[in-house]
Coordinates of N, CA and C in Angstrom, one line a residue:
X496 N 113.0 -146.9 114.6 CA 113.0 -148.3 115.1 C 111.7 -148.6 115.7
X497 N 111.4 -149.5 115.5 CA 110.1 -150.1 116.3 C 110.0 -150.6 117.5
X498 N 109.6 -150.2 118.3 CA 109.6 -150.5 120.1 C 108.4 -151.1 120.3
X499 N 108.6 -151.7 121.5 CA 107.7 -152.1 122.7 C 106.5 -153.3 121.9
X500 N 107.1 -153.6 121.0 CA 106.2 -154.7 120.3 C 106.5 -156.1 121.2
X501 N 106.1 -156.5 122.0 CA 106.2 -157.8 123.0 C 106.5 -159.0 123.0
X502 N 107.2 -160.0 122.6 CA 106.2 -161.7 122.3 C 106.9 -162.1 123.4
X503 N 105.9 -162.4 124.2 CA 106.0 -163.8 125.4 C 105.2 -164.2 125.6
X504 N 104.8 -165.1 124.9 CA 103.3 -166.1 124.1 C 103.9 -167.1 123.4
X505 N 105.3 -166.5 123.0 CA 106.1 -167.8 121.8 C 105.4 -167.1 120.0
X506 N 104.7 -166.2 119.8 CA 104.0 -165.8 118.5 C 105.0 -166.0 117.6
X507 N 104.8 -166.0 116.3 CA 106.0 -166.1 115.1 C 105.6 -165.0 114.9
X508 N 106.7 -164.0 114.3 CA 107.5 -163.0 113.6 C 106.9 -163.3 112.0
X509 N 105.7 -162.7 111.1 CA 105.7 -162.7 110.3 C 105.3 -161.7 109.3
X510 N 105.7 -161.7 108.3 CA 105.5 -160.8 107.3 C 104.0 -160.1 106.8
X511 N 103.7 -158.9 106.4 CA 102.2 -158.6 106.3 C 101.5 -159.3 104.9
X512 N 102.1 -159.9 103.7 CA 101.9 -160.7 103.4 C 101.0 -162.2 103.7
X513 N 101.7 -162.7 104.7 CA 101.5 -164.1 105.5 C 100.2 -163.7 106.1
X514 N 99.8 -162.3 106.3 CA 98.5 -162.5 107.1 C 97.4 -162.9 106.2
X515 N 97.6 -162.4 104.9 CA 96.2 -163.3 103.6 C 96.1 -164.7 104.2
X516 N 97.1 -165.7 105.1 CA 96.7 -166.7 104.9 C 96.1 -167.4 106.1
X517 N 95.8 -166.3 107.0 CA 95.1 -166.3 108.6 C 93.5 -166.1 108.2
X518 N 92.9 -167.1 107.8 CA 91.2 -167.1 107.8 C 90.6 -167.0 108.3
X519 N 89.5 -166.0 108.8 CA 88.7 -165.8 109.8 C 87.9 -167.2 109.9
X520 N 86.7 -167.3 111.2 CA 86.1 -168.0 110.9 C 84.8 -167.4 110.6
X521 N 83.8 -168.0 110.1 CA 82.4 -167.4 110.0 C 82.3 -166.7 111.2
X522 N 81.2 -165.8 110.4 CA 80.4 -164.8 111.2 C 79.1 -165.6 111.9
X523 N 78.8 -164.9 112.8 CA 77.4 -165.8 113.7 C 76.5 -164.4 113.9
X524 N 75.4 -164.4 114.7 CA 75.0 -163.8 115.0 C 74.9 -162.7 116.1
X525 N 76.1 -163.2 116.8 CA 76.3 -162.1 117.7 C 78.1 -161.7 117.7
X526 N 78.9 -162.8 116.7 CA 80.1 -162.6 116.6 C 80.3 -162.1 114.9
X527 N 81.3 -161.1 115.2 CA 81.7 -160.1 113.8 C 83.1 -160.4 113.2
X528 N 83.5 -161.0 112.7 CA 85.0 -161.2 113.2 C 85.5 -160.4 112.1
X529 N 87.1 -160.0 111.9 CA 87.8 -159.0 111.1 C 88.9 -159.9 111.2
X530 N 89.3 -159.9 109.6 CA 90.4 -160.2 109.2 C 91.3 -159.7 109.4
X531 N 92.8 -160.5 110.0 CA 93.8 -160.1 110.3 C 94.4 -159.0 109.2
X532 N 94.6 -159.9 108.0 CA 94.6 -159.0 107.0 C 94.1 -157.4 106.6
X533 N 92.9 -157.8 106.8 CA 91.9 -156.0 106.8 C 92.4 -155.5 107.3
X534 N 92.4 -155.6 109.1 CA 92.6 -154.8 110.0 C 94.4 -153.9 110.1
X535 N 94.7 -154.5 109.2 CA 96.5 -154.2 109.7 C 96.1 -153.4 108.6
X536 N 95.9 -153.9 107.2 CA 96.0 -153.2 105.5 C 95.2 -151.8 106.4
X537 N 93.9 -151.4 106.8 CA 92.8 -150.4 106.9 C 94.0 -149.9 107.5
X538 N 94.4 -149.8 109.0 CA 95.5 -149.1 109.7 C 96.5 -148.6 108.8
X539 N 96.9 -149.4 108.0 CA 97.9 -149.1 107.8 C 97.8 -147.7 106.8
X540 N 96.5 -147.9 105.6 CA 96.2 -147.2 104.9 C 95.7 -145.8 105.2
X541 N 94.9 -146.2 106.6 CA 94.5 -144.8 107.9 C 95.7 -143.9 107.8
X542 N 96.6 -144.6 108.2 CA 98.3 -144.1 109.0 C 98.5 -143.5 107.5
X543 N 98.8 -143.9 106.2 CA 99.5 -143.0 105.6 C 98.5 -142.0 105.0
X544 N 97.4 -142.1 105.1 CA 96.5 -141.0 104.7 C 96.3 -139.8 105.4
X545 N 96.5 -139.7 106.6 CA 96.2 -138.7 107.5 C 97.2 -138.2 108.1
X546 N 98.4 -139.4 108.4 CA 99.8 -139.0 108.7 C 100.1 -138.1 107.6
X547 N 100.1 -138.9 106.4 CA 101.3 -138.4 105.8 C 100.6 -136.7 105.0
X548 N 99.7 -136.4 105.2 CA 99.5 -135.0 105.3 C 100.5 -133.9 105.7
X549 N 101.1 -134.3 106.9 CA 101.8 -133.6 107.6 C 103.2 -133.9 107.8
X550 N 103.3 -135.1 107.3 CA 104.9 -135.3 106.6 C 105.5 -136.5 107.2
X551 N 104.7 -137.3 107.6 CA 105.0 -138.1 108.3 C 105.0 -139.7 106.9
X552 N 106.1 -140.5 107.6 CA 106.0 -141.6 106.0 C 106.7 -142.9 107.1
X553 N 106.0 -143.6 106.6 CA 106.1 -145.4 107.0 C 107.9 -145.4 107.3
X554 N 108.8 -145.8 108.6 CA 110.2 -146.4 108.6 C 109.9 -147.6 108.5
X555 N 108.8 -148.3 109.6 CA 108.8 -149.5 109.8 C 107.6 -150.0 110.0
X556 N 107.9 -151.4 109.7 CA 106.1 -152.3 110.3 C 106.1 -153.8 110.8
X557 N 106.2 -154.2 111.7 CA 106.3 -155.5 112.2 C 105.1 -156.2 112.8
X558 N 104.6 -157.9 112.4 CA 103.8 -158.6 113.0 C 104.1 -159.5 113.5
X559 N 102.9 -160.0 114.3 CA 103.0 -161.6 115.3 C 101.8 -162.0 115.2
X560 N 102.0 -163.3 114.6 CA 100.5 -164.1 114.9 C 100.8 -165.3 116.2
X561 N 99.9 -165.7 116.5 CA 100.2 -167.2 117.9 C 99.9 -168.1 116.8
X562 N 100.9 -169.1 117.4 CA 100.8 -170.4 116.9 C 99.6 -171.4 116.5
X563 N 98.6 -170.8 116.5 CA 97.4 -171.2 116.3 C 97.0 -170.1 115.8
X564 N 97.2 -168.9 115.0 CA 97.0 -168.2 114.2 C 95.6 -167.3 114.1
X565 N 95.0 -167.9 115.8 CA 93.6 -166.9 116.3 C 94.2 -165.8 116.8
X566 N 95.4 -165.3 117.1 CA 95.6 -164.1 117.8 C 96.2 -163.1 116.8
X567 N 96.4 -161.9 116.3 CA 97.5 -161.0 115.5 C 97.9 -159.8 115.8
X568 N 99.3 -159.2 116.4 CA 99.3 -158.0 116.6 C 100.6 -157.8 115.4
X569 N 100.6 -156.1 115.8 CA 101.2 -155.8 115.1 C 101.4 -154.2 115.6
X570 N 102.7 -153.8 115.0 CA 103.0 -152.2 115.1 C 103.9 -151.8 113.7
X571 N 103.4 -150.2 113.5 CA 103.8 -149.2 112.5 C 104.2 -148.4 113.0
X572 N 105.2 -147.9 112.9 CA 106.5 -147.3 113.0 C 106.4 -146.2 112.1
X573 N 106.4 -144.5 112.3 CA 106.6 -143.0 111.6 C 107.2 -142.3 111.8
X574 N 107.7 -141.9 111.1 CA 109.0 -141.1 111.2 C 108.3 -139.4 110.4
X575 N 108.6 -138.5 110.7 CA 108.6 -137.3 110.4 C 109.2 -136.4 110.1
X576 N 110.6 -136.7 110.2 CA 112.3 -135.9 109.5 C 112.5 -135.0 110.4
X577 N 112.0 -134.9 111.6 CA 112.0 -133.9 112.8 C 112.6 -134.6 114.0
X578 N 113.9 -134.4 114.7 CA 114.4 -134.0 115.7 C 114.1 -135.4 116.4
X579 N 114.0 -136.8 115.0 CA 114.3 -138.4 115.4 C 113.7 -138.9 116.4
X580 N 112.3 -138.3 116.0 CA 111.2 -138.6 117.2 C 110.3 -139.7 116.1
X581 N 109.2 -140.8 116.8 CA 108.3 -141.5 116.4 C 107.2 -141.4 116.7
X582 N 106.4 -141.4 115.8 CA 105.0 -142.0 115.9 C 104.8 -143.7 115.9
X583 N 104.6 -144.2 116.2 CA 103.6 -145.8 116.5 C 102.0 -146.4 116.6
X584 N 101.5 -147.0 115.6 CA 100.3 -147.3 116.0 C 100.5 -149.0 116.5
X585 N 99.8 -149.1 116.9 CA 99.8 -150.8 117.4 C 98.3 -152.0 117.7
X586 N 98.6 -152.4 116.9 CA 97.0 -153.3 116.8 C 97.4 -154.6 117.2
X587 N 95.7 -155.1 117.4 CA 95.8 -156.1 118.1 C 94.6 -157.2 117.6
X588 N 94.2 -158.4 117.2 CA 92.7 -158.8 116.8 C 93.3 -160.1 116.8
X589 N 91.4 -160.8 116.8 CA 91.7 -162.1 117.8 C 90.6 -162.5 116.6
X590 N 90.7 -164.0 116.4 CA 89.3 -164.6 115.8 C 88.5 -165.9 117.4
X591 N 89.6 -165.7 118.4 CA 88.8 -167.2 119.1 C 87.9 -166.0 120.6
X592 N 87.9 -164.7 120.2 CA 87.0 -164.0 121.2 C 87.7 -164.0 122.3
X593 N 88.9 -164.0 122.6 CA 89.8 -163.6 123.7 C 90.2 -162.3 124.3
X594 N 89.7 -161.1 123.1 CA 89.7 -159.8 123.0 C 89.5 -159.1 122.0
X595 N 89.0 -157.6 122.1 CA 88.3 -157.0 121.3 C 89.3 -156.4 120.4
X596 N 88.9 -156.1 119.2 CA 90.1 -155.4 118.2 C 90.8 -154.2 118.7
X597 N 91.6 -153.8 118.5 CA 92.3 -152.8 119.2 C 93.1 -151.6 118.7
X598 N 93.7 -150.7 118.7 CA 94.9 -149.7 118.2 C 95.4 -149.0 119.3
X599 N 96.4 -148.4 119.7 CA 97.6 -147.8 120.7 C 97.8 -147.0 119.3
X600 N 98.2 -145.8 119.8 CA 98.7 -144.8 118.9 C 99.3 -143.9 120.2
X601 N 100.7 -143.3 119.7 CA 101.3 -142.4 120.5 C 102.7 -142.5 120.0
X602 N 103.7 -141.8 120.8 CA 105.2 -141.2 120.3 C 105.7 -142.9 120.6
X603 N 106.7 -143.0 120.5 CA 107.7 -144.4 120.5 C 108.0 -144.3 122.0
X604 N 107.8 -145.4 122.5 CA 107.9 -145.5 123.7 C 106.9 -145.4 124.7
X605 N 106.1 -144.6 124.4 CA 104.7 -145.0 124.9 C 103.5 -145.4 124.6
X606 N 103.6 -146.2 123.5 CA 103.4 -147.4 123.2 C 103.4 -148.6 123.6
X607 N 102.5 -149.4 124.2 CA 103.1 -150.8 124.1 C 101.8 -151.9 123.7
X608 N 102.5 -152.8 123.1 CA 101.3 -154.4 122.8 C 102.2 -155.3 122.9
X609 N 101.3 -156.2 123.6 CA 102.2 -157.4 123.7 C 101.4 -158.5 123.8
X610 N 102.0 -159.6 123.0 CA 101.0 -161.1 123.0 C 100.1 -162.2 124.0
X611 N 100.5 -161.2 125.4 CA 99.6 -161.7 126.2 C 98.5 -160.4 126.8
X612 N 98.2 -159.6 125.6 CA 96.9 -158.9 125.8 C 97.1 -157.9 126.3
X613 N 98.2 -157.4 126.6 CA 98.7 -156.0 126.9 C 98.6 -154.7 125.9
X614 N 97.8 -153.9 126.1 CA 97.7 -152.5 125.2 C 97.6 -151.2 125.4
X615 N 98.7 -150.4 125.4 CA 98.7 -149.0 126.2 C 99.1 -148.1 125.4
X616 N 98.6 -146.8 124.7 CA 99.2 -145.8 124.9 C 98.8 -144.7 124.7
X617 N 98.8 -143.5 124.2 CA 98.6 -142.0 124.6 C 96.8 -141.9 124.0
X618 N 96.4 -142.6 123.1 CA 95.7 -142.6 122.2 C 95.0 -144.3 122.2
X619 N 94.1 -144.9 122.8 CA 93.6 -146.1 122.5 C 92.0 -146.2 121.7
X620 N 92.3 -147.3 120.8 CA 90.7 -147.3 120.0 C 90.3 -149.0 120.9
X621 N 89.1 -149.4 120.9 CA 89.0 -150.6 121.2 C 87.5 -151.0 120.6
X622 N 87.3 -152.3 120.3 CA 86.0 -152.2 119.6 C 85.7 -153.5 119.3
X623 N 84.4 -154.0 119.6 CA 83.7 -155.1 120.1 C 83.9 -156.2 118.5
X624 N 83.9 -157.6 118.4 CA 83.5 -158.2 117.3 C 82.1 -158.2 117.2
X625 N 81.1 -157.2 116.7 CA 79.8 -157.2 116.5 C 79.4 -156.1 115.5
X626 N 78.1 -156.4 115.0 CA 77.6 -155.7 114.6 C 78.3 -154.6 113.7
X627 N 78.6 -154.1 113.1 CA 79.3 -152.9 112.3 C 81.0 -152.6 112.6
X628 N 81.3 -153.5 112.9 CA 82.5 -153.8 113.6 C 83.4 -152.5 112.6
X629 N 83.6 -153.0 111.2 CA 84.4 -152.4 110.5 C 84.4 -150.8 110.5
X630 N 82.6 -150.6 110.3 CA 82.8 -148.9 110.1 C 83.1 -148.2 111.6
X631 N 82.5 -148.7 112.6 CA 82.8 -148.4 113.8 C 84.4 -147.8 114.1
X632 N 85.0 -149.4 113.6 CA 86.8 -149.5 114.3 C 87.1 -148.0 113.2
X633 N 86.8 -147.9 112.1 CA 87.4 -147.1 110.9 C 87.3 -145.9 111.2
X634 N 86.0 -145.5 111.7 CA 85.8 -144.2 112.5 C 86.4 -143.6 113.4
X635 N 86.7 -144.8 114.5 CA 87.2 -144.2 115.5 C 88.5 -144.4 115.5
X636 N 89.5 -144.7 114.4 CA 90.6 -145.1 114.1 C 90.9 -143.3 113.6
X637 N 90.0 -143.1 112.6 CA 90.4 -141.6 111.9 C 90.3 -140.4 112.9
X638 N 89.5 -140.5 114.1 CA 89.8 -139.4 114.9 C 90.8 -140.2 116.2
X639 N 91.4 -141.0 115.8 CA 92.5 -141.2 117.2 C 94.0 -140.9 116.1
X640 N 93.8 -141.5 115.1 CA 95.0 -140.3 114.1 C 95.0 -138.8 114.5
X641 N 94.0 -138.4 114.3 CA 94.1 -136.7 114.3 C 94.6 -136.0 115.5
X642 N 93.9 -137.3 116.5 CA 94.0 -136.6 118.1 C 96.0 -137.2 118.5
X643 N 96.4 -138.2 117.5 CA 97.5 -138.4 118.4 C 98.5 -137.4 117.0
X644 N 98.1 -137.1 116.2 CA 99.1 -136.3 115.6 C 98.8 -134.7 116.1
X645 N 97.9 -134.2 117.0 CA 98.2 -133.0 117.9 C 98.7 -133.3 118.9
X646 N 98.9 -134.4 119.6 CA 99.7 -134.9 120.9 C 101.1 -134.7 120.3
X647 N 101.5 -135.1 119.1 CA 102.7 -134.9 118.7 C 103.0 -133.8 118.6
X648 N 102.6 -132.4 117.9 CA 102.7 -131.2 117.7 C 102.9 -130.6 119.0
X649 N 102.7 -130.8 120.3 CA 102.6 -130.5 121.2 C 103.8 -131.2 122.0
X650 N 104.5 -132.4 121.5 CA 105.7 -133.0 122.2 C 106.9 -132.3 121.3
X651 N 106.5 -131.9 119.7 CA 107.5 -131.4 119.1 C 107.8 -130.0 119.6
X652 N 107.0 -129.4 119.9 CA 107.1 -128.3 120.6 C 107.7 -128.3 121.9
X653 N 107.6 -129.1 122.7 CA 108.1 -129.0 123.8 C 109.8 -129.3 123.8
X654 N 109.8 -130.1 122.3 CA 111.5 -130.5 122.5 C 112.1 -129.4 121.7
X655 N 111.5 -128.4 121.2 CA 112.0 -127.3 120.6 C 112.4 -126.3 121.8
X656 N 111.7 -126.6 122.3 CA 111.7 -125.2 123.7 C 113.0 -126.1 124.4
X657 N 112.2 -127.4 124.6 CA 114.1 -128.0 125.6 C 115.4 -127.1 124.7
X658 N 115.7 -127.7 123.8 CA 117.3 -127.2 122.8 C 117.2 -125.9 122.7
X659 N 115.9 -124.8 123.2 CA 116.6 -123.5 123.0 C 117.2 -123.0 124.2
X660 N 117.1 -124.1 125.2 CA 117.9 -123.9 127.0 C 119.0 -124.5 127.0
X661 N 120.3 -123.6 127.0 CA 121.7 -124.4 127.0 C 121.9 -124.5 128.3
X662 N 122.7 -125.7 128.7 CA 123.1 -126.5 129.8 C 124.6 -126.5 129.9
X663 N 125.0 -125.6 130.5 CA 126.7 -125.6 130.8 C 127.0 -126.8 131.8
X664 N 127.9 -127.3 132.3 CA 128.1 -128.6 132.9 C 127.7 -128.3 134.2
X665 N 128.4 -126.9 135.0 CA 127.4 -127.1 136.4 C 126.2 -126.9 136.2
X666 N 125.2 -126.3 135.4 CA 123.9 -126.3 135.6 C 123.2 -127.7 135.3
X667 N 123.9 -128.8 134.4 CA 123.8 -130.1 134.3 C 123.8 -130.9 135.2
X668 N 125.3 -130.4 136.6 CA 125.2 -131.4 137.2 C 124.2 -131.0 138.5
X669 N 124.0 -129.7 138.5 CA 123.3 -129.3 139.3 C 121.8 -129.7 139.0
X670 N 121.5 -130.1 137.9 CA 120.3 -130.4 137.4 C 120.2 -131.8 137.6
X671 N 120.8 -132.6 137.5 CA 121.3 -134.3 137.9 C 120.9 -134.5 139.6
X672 N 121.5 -133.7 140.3 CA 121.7 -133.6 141.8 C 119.9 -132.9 141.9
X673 N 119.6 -132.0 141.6 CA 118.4 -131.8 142.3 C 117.1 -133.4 142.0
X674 N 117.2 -133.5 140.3 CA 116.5 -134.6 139.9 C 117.0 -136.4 141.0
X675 N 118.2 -136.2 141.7 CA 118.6 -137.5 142.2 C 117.4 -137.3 143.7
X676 N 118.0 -135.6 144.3 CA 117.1 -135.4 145.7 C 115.5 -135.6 145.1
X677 N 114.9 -135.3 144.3 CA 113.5 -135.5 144.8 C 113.0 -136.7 144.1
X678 N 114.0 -137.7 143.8 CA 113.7 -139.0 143.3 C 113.4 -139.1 141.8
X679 N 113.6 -138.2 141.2 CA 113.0 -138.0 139.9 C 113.6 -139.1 139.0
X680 N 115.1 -139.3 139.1 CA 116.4 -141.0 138.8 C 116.8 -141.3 139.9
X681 N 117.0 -142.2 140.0 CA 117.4 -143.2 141.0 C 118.9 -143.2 141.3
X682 N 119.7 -143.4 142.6 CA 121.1 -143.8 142.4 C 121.6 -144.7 141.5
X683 N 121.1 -145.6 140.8 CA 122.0 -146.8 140.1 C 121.5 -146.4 139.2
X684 N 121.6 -145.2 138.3 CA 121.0 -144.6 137.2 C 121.9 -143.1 137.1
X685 N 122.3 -142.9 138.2 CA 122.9 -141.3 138.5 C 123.9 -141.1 137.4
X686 N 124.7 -142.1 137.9 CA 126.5 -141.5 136.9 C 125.8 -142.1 135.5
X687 N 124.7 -143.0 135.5 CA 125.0 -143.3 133.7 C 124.0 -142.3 133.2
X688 N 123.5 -141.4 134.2 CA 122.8 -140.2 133.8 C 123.7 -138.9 133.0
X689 N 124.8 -139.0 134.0 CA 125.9 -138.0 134.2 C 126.8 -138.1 133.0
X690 N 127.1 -139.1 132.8 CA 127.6 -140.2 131.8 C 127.0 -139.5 130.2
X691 N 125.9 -139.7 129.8 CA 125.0 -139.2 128.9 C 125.5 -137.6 128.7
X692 N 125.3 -137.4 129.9 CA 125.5 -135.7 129.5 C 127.0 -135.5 128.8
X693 N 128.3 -135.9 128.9 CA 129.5 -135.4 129.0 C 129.9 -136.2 127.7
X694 N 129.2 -137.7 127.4 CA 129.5 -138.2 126.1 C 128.3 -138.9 126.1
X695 N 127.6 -138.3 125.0 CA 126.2 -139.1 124.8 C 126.2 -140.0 124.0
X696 N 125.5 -141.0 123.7 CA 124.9 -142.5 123.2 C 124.4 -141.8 122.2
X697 N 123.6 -141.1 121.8 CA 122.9 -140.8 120.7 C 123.5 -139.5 119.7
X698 N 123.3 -139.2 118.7 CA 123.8 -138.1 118.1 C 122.6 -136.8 118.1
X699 N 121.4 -136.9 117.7 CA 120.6 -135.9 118.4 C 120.7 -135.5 119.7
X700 N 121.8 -135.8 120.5 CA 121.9 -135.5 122.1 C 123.1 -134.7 122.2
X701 N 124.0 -135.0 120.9 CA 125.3 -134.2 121.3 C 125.3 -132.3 121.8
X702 N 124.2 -131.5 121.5 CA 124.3 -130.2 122.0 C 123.9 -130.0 123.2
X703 N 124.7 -129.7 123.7 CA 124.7 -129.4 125.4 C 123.3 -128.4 126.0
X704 N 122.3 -129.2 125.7 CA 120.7 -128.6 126.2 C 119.9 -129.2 127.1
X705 N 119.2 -128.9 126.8 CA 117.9 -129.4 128.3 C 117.3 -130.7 127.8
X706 N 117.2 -130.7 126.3 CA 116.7 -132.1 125.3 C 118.2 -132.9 125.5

């Protein structure tokens, strides 16, 4: 599923299609501008080039343009058949010079874009409308792929190591109780903590482990 993609700007919800019909304006001499279109298609084509190496393949992909159709973000959503974890890239490009082109790359969830200019995650690319705009963003798009698909290899690992720690109920609740003392969850979080453990929400959660 696709997370943390934002609109509270009012943007419409549209298809990657509909971006062919967002036209840049001319170029000038100190402004470069990049098609909405390009920029999502190049990412997108980045993402299954490099991801899908390693086994990773498109779930999802969602856009937003503003109602005046100078703003465009957008997020892609990867899946890797492993232990129902995500990858996310998330872009961002403007034609009225409000901000520079953009990409967020990281696990789901730490991620975020949102239509009033918000861009965060494990992996950020950013890059000016000027001058060589294209090969610049492309370049540095192909080493923030590489670098966030070893951030993953490194979170997959860590959740492998969680599930090989079993959690019998008192070491759960004793695990709950130490995490309440040093503030790690909050009280009004505790029992729907506790809660989770005994009948979980998710079906990757049902083995009684440290994941």
């Amino acid at each position: 599923m696709v997370a943390n993609l934002w609109n509270h700007k009012g943007s419409d919800e549209v298809g990657f299609d509909d971006l062919v019909h967002c036209a840049p304006p001319p170029a000038t001499d100190t402004y470069q501008p990049l098609s909405h279109n390009d920029f999502a298609f190049n990412t997108h084509n980045l993402g299954q080039e490099i991801l899908g190496k390693t086994g990773y393949s498109l779930a999802e992909e969602k856009y937003l343009v503003s109602p005046d159709r100078q703003k465009m973000f957008f997020m892609l959503s990867y899946n890797n058949g492993s232990d129902g974890l995500q990858m996310v890239a998330a872009g961002r490009n403007s034609y009225d010079k409000s901000m520079r082109a953009g990409v967020a790359i990281g696990s789901a969830g730490r991620v975020i874009i949102c239509d009033n200019l918000v861009v965060a995650g494990e992996v950020v690319v950013m890059q000016k409308h000027t001058k060589n705009l294209f090969q610049n963003l492309r370049k540095n798009l192909i080493v923030a792929f590489h670098e966030a698909t070893g951030k993953w290899r490194d979170l997959t690992n860590d959740v492998n190591r969680f599930k090989e720690v079993q959690l019998d109920e008192r070491d759960a609740h004793h695990f709950l109780v130490s995490a309440g003392r040093k503030k790690a969850i909050s009280k009004s979080v505790f029992f729907d903590a506790l809660g989770e453990y005994h009948e979980p929400s998710h079906e990757e959660f049902r083995e009684p482990n440290l994941w």
